Every structure is written in C-alpha cells, then in structure tokens.
PDB file of C-alpha atoms in Angstrom:
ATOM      1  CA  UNK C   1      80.513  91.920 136.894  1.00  0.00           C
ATOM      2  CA  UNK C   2      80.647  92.414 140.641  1.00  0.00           C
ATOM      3  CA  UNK C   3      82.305  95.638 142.325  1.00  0.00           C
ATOM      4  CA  UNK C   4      85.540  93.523 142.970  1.00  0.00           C
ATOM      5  CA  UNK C   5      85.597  92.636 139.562  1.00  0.00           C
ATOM      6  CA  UNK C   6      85.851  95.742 138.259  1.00  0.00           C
ATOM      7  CA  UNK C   7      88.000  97.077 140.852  1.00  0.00           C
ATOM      8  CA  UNK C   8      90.709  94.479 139.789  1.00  0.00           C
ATOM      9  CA  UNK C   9      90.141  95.072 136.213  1.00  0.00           C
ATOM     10  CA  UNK C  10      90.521  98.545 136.612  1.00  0.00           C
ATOM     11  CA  UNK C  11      94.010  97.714 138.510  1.00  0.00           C
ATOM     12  CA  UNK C  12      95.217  95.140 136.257  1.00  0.00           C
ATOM     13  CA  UNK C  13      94.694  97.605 133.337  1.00  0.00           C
ATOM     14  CA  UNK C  14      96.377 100.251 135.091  1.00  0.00           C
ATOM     15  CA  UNK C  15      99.634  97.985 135.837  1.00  0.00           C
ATOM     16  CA  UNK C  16      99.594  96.964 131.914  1.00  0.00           C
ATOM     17  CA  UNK C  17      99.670 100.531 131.067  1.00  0.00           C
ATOM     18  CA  UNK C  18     102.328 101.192 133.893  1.00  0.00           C
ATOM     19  CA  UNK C  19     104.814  98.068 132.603  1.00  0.00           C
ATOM     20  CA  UNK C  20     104.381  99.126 129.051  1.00  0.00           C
ATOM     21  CA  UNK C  21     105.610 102.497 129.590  1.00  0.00           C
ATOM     22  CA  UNK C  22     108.328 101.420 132.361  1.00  0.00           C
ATOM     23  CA  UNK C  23     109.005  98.747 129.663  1.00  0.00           C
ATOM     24  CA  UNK C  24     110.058 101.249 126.555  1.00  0.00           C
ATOM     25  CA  UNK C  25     111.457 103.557 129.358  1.00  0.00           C
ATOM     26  CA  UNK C  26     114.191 101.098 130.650  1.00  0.00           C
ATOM     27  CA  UNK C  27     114.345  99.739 126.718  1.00  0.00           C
ATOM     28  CA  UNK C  28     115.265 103.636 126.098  1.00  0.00           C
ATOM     29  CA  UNK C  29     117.490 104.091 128.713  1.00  0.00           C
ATOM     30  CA  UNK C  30     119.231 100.741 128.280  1.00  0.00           C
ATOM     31  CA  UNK C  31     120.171 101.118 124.136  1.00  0.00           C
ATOM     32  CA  UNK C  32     120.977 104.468 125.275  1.00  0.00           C
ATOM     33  CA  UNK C  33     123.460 104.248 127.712  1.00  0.00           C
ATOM     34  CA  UNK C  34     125.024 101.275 125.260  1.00  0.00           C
ATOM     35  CA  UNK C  35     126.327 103.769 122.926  1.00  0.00           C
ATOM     36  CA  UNK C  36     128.768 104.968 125.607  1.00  0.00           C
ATOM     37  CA  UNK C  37     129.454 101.794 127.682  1.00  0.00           C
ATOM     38  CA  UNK C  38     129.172  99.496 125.528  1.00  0.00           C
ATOM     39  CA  UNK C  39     125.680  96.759 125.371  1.00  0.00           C
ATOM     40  CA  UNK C  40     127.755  94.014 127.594  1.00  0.00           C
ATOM     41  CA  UNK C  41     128.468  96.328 130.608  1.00  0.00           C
ATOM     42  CA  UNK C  42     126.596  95.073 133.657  1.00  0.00           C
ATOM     43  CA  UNK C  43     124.277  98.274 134.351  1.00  0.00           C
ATOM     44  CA  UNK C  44     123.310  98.064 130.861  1.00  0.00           C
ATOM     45  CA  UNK C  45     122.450  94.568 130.615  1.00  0.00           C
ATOM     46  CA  UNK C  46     120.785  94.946 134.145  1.00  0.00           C
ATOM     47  CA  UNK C  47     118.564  98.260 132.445  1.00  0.00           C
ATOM     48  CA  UNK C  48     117.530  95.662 129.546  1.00  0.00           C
ATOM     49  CA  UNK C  49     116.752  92.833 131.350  1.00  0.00           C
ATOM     50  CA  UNK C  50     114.271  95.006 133.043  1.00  0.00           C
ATOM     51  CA  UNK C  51     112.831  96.955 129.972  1.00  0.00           C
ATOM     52  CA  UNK C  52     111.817  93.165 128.512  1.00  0.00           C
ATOM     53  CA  UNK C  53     110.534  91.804 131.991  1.00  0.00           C
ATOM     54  CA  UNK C  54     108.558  95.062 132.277  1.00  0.00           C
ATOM     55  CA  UNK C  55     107.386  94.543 128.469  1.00  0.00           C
ATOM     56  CA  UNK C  56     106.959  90.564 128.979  1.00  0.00           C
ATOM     57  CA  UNK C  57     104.473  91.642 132.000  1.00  0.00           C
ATOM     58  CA  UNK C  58     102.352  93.506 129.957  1.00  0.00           C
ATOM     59  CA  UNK C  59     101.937  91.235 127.629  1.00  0.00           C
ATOM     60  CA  UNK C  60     100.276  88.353 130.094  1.00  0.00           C
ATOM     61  CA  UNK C  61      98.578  91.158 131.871  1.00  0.00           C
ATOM     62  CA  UNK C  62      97.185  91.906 127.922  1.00  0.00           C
ATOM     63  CA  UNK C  63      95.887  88.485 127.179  1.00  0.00           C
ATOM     64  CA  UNK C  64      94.710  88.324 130.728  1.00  0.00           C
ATOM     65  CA  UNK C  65      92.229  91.089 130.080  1.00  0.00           C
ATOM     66  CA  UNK C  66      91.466  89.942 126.514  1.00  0.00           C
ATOM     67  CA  UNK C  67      90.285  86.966 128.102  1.00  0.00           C
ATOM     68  CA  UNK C  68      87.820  89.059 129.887  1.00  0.00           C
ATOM     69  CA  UNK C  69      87.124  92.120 127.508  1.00  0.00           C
ATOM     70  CA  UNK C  70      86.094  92.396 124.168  1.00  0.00           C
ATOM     71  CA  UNK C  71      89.109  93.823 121.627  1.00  0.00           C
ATOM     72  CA  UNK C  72      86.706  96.703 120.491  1.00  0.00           C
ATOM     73  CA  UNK C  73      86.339  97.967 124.542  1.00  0.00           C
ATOM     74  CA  UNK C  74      89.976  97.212 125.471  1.00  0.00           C
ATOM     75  CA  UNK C  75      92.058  98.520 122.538  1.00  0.00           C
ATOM     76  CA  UNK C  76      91.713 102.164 122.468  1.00  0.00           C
ATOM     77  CA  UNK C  77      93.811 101.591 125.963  1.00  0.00           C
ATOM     78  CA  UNK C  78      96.259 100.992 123.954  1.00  0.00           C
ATOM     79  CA  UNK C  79      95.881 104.235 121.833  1.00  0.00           C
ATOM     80  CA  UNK C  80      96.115 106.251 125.088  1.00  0.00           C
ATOM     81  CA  UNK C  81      99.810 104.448 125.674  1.00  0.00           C
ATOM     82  CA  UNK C  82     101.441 106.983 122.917  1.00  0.00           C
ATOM     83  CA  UNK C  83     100.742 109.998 124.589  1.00  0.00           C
ATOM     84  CA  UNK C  84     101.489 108.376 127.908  1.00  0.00           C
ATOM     85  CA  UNK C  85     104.851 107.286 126.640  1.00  0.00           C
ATOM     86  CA  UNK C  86     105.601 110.697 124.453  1.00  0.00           C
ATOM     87  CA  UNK C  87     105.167 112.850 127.778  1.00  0.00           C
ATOM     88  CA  UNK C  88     106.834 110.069 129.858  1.00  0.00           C
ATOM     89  CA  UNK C  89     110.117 110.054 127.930  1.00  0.00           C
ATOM     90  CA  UNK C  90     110.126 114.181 128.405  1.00  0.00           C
ATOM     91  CA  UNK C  91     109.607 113.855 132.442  1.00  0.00           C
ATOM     92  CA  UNK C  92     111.953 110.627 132.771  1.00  0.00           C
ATOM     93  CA  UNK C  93     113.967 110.740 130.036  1.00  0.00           C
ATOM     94  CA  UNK C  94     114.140 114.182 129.880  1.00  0.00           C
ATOM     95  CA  UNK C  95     113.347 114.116 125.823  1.00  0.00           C
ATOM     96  CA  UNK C  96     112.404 118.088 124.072  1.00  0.00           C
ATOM     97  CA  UNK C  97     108.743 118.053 123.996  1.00  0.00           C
ATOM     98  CA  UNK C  98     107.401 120.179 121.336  1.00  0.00           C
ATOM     99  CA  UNK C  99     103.349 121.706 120.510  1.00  0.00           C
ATOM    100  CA  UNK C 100     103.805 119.071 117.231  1.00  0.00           C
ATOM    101  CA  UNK C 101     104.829 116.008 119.111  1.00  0.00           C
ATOM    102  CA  UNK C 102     101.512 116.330 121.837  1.00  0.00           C
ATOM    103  CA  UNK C 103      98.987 117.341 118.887  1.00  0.00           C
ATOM    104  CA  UNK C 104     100.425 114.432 116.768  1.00  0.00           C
ATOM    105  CA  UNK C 105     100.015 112.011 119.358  1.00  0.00           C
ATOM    106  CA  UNK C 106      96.890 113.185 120.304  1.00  0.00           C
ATOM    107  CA  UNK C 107      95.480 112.590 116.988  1.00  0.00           C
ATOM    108  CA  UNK C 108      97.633 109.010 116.643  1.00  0.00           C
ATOM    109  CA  UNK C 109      96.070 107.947 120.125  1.00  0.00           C
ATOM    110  CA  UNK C 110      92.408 109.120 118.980  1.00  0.00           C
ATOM    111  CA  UNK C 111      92.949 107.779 115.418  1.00  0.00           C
ATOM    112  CA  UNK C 112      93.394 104.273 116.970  1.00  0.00           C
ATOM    113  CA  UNK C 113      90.321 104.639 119.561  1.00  0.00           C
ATOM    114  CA  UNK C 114      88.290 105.231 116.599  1.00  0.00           C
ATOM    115  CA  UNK C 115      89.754 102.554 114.100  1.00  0.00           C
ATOM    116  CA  UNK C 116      88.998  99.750 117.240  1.00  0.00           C
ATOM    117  CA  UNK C 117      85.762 101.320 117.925  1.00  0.00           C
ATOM    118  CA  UNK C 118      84.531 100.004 114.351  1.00  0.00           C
TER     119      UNK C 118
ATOM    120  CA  UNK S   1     119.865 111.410 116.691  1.00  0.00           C
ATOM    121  CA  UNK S   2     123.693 111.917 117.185  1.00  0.00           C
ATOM    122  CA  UNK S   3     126.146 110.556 114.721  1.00  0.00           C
ATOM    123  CA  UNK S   4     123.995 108.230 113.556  1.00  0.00           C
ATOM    124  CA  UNK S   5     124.908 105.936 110.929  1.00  0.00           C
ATOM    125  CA  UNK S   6     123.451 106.125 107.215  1.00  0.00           C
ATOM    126  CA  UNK S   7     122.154 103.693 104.715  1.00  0.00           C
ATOM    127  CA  UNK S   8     121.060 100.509 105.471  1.00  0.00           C
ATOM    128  CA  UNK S   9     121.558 101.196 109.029  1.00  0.00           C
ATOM    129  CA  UNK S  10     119.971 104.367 108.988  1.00  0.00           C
ATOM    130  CA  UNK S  11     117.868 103.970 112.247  1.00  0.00           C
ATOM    131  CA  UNK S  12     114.976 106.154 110.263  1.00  0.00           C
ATOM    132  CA  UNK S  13     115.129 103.033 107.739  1.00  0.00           C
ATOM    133  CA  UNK S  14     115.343 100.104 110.812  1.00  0.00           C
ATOM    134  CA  UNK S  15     112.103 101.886 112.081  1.00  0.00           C
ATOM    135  CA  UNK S  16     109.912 101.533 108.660  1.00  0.00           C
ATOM    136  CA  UNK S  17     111.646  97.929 108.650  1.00  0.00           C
ATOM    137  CA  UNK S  18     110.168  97.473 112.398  1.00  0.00           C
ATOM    138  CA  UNK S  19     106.892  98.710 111.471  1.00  0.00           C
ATOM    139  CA  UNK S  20     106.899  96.357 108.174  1.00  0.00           C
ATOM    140  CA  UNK S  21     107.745  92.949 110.174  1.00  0.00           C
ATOM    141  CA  UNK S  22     104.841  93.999 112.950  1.00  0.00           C
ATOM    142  CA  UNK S  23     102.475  94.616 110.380  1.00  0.00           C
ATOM    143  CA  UNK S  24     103.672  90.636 108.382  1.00  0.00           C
ATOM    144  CA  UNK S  25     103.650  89.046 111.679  1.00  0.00           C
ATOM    145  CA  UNK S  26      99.944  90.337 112.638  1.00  0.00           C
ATOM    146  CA  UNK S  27      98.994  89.116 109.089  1.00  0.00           C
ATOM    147  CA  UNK S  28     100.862  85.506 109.116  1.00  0.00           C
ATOM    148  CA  UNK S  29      99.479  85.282 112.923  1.00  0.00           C
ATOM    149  CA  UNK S  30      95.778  85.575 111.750  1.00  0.00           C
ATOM    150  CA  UNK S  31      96.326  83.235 108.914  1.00  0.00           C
ATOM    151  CA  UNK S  32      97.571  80.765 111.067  1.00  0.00           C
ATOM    152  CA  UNK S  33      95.141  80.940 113.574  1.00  0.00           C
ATOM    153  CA  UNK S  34      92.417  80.238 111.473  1.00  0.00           C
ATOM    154  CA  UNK S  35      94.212  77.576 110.098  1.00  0.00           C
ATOM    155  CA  UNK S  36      94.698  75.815 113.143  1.00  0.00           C
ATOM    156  CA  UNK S  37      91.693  77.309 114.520  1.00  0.00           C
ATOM    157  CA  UNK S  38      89.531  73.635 114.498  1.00  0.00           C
ATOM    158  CA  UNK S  39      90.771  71.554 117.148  1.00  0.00           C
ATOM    159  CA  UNK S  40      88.691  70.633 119.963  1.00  0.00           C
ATOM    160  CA  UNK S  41      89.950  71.086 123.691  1.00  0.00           C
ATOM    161  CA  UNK S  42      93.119  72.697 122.690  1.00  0.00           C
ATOM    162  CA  UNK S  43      91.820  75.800 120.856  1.00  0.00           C
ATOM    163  CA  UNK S  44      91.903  78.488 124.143  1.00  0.00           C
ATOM    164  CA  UNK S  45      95.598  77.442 124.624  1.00  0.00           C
ATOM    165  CA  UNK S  46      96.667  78.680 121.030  1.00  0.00           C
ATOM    166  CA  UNK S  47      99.344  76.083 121.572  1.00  0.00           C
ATOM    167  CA  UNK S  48      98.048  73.975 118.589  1.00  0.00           C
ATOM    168  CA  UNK S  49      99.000  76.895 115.989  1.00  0.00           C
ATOM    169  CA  UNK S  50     102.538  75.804 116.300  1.00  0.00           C
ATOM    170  CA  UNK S  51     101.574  73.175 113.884  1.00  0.00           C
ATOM    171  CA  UNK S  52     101.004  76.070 111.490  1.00  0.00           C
ATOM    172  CA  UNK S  53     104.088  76.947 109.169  1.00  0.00           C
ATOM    173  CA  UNK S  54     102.766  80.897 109.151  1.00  0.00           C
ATOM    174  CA  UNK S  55     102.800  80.915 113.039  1.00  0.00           C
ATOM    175  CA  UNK S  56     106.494  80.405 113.107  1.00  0.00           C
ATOM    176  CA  UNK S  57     107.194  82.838 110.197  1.00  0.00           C
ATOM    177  CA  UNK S  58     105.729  85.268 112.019  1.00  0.00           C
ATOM    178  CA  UNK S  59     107.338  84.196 115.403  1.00  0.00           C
ATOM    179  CA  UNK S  60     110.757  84.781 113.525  1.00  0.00           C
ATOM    180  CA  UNK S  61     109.071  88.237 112.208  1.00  0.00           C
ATOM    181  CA  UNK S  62     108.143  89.410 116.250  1.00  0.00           C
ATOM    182  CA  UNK S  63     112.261  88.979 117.241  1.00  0.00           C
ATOM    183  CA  UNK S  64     113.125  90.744 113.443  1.00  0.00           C
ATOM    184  CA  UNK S  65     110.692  93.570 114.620  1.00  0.00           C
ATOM    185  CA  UNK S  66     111.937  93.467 118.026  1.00  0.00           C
ATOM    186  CA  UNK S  67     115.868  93.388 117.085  1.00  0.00           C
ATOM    187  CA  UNK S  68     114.676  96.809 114.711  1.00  0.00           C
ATOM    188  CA  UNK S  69     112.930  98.127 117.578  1.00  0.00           C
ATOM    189  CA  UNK S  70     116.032  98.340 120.243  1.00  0.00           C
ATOM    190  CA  UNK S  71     118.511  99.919 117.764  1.00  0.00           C
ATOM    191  CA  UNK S  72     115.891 102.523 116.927  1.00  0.00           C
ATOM    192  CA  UNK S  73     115.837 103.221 120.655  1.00  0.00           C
ATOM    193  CA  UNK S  74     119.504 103.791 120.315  1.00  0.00           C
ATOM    194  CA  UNK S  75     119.253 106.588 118.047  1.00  0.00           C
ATOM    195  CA  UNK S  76     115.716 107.776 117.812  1.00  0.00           C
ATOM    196  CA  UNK S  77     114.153 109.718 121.499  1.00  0.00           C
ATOM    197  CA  UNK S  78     111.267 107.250 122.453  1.00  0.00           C
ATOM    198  CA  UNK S  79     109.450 110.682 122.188  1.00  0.00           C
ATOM    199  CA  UNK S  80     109.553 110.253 118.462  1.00  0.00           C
ATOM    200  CA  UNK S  81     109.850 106.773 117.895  1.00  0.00           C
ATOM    201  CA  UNK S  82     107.248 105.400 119.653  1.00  0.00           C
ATOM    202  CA  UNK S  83     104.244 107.929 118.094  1.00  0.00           C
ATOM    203  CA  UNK S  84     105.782 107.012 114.691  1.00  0.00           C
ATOM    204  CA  UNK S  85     105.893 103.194 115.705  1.00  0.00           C
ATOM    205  CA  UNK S  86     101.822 103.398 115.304  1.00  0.00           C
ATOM    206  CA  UNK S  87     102.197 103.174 111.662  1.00  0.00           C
ATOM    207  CA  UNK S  88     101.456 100.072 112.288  1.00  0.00           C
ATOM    208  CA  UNK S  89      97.998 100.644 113.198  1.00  0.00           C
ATOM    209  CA  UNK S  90      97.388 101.983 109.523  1.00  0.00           C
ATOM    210  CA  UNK S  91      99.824  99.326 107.873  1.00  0.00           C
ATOM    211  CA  UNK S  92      97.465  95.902 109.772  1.00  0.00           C
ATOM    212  CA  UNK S  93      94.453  97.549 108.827  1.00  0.00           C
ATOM    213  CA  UNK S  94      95.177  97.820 105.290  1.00  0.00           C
ATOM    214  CA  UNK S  95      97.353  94.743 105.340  1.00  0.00           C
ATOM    215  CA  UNK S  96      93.781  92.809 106.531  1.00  0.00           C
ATOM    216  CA  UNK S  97      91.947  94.367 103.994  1.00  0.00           C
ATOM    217  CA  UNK S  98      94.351  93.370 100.900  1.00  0.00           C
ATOM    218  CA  UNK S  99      95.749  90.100 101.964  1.00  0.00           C
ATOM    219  CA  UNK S 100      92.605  88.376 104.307  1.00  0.00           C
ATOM    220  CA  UNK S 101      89.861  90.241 102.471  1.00  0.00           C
ATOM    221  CA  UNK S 102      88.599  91.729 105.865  1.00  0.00           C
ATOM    222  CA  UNK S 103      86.079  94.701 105.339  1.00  0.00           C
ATOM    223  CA  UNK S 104      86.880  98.163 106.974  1.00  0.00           C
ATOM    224  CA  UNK S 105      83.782 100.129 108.008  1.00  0.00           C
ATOM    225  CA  UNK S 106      83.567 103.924 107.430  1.00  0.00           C
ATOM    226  CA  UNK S 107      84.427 104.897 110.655  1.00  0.00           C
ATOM    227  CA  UNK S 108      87.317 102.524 110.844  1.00  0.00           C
ATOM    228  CA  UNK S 109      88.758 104.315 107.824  1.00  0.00           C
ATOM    229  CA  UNK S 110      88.351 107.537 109.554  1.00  0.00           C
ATOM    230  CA  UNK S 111      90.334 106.301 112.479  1.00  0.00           C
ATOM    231  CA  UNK S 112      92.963 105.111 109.471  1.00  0.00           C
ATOM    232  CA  UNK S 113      93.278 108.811 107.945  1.00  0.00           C
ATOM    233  CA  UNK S 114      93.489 110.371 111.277  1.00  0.00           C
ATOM    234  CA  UNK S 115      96.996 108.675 112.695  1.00  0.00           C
ATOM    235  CA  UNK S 116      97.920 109.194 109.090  1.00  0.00           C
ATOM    236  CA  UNK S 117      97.151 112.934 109.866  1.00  0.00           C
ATOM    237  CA  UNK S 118      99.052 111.989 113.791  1.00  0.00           C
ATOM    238  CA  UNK S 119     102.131 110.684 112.121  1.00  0.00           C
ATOM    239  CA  UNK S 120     102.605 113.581 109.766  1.00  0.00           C
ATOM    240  CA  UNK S 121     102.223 116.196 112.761  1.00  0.00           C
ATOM    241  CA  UNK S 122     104.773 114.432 114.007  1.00  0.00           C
ATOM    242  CA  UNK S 123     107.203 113.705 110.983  1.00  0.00           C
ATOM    243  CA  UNK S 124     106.990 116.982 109.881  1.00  0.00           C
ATOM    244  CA  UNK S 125     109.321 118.722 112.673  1.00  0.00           C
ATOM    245  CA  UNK S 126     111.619 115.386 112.327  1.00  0.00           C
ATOM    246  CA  UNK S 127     112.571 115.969 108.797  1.00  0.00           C
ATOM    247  CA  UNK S 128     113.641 119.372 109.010  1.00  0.00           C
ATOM    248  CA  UNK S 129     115.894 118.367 111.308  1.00  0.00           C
ATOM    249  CA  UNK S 130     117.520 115.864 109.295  1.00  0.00           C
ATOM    250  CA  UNK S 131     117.737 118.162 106.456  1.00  0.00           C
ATOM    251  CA  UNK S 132     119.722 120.487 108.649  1.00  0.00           C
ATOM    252  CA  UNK S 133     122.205 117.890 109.436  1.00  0.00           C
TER     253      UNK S 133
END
C-alpha cells in the first residue's frame, strides 16, 4: 500500500466512525424530540432523515473498506464505536455519565477487539 | 426512561427483541450467502443472494431490528442503549457456533465472556433504577 493509500484509508475510516456516531446522535435526538412534538413534525422528520443518511453513509463507507481490509484488522474499529458513542451522547446529548457506564464500555469495546482478533 | 410504557412495549423488552432480530438476520445472511455463494461473475455484487429465500427473511429481520432500535432511542439514553446493543456481539457468536457449526477459538471465547462482563457493568446501575421506579 502506497502512502496515499493509507492516508485515505485512514480518512475514510475516520468518516465511518464520524457518520456512525452522528448517525445514532441525530437517531437520538430525533425519537427524542418525537415524544413532545409528535414523529410527523417537520424538525423531527428533518433530525431523522439525517440520523439514517448519516447511518446509510457508514454503511457504504463499511463495505468500502471491507473490500480493502481483512474483517479480523477492521472490526475491532467497530468495538471502539461504543465508547465513542457512550461519551458522545454525554457531551452532545448531554446524557449522566457514570464510573459504571465508561468501565462497562471499556470492557464491551475490548471484549469485541479480542473476539475479532481470533 | 420517563413514563415509559410497560409490557410488551416495555422499551427494556423492544431492546432484547432488537438484539434477537440482529443476531437471526446475521445468521439467515450467512446461510444465504453460502447458498448462493457459486455463481460465476456475479458473486462480488452479492446481488445474486436475492435468489435465496433466507436473504429476504433476514432483510425483513434488519427493518424488525431497526423499527426496535428507534423506539428504544425514544426511551432508553443512547448512553445506555447503545453499550447494551453489543449483546449482539455475544448472541452471533454463539448463534454461529449452534446453528452453522462454526468453531470459536479460545481467545474468541475470552472476548465472548468479557462484553458479558461489559454488559453487566453496565446493567447493573440500570436495574436499580428501575426497581426504584
């Protein structure tokens, strides 16, 4: 693999991370705000159309770099998303963090790494 | 986790549901994959497994787990629901291992028992808040 190469696999994996998270963040926010408004109100819709656009991308962007990377090297990325997302709905979403939630997604994220590893 | 409804719409319950259909649609997916898996030309599109009845089970199974998912959201803080969402990556696993006969090395299992151990940390703080309520 050439240095451009892995410079834009190194971006495309950090936009699939990215649109994940954005992704269950707008989800979030969307279901959310549909308790009070109501799912049909414009802003709402707007929020959900968003969350699966933002989930759709990461999905290409996934098979794009499956079709480069083996499962085994590219899967524990996707361990790494549940503590991205846990401390991304307490800074965006403003969700209580506690000590249990970050060790317990710790472990779920390293869990993962290690089951793909094998 | 306001007001939210019990029984069978118990978002708790929608989120084990989720997890369930993820874990059948992996399963059907892989089954029909290899079942379609022979075709020459065609095989890198993946476009051929629609001829495979499993395929569109577990099609209908990816909008089931997806309809679960965006309720949960409703209730659940994405904080919570997502961590606990990774049940699935016990659930496939083990689903591989009894249905398809896969093998799961050693270390694999140790990756198994520690998002079991991830999941408990944190369901533990979850369900003593529910019992308050």
């Amino acid at each position: 693999m050439t240095r451009e190469q892995t410079i834009v696999a190194i971006l495309v994996f950090v936009i699939e991370v990215i649109t994940t998270v954005l992704g269950q963040l707008l989800l979030k926010r969307a279901m959310e705000g549909s308790k009070a408004f109501g799912f049909t109100h414009p802003r709402i819709l707007k929020l959900f159309v968003a969350g699966v656009v933002s989930l759709t991308a990461s999905f290409f962007l996934t098979i794009g770099l499956l079709q480069h990377f083996d499962l085994s090297f590219f899967y524990p990325i996707q361990g790494s998303t549940v503590v991205i997302i846990t401390l991304a709905a307490a800074i965006f979403l403003r969700e209580k963090l506690s000590i249990q939630l970050i060790i317990g997604s710790a472990l779920i994220s390293a869990g993962i790494v290690l089951v793909s590893l094998s | 986790m306001d007001r939210a409804p019990r029984r069978l719409a118990n978002p708790w319950l929608l989120l084990v549901f989720e997890a369930l259909f993820v874990t059948a649609s992996e399963t059907l997916l892989k089954l029909g994959a290899s079942e379609t898996e022979r075709v020459a030309g065609w095989e890198w599109t993946g476009l051929l497994s629609l001829t495979s009845i499993w395929i569109w089970c577990a099609i209908g199974l990816v909008i089931l787990s997806f309809l679960c998912w965006i309720y949960v959201l409703k209730y659940i803080p994405l904080s919570i629901a997502f961590p606990l969402s990774n049940v699935v990556h016990v659930l496939v696993p083990l689903s591989c291992w009894i249905f398809l006969s896969e093998n799961i090395s050693p270390r694999r299992w140790c990756g198994i028992a520690i998002v079991i151990l991830g999941l408990a940390v944190v369901a533990k703080p979850v369900a003593k808040i529910e019992e308050k309520l």
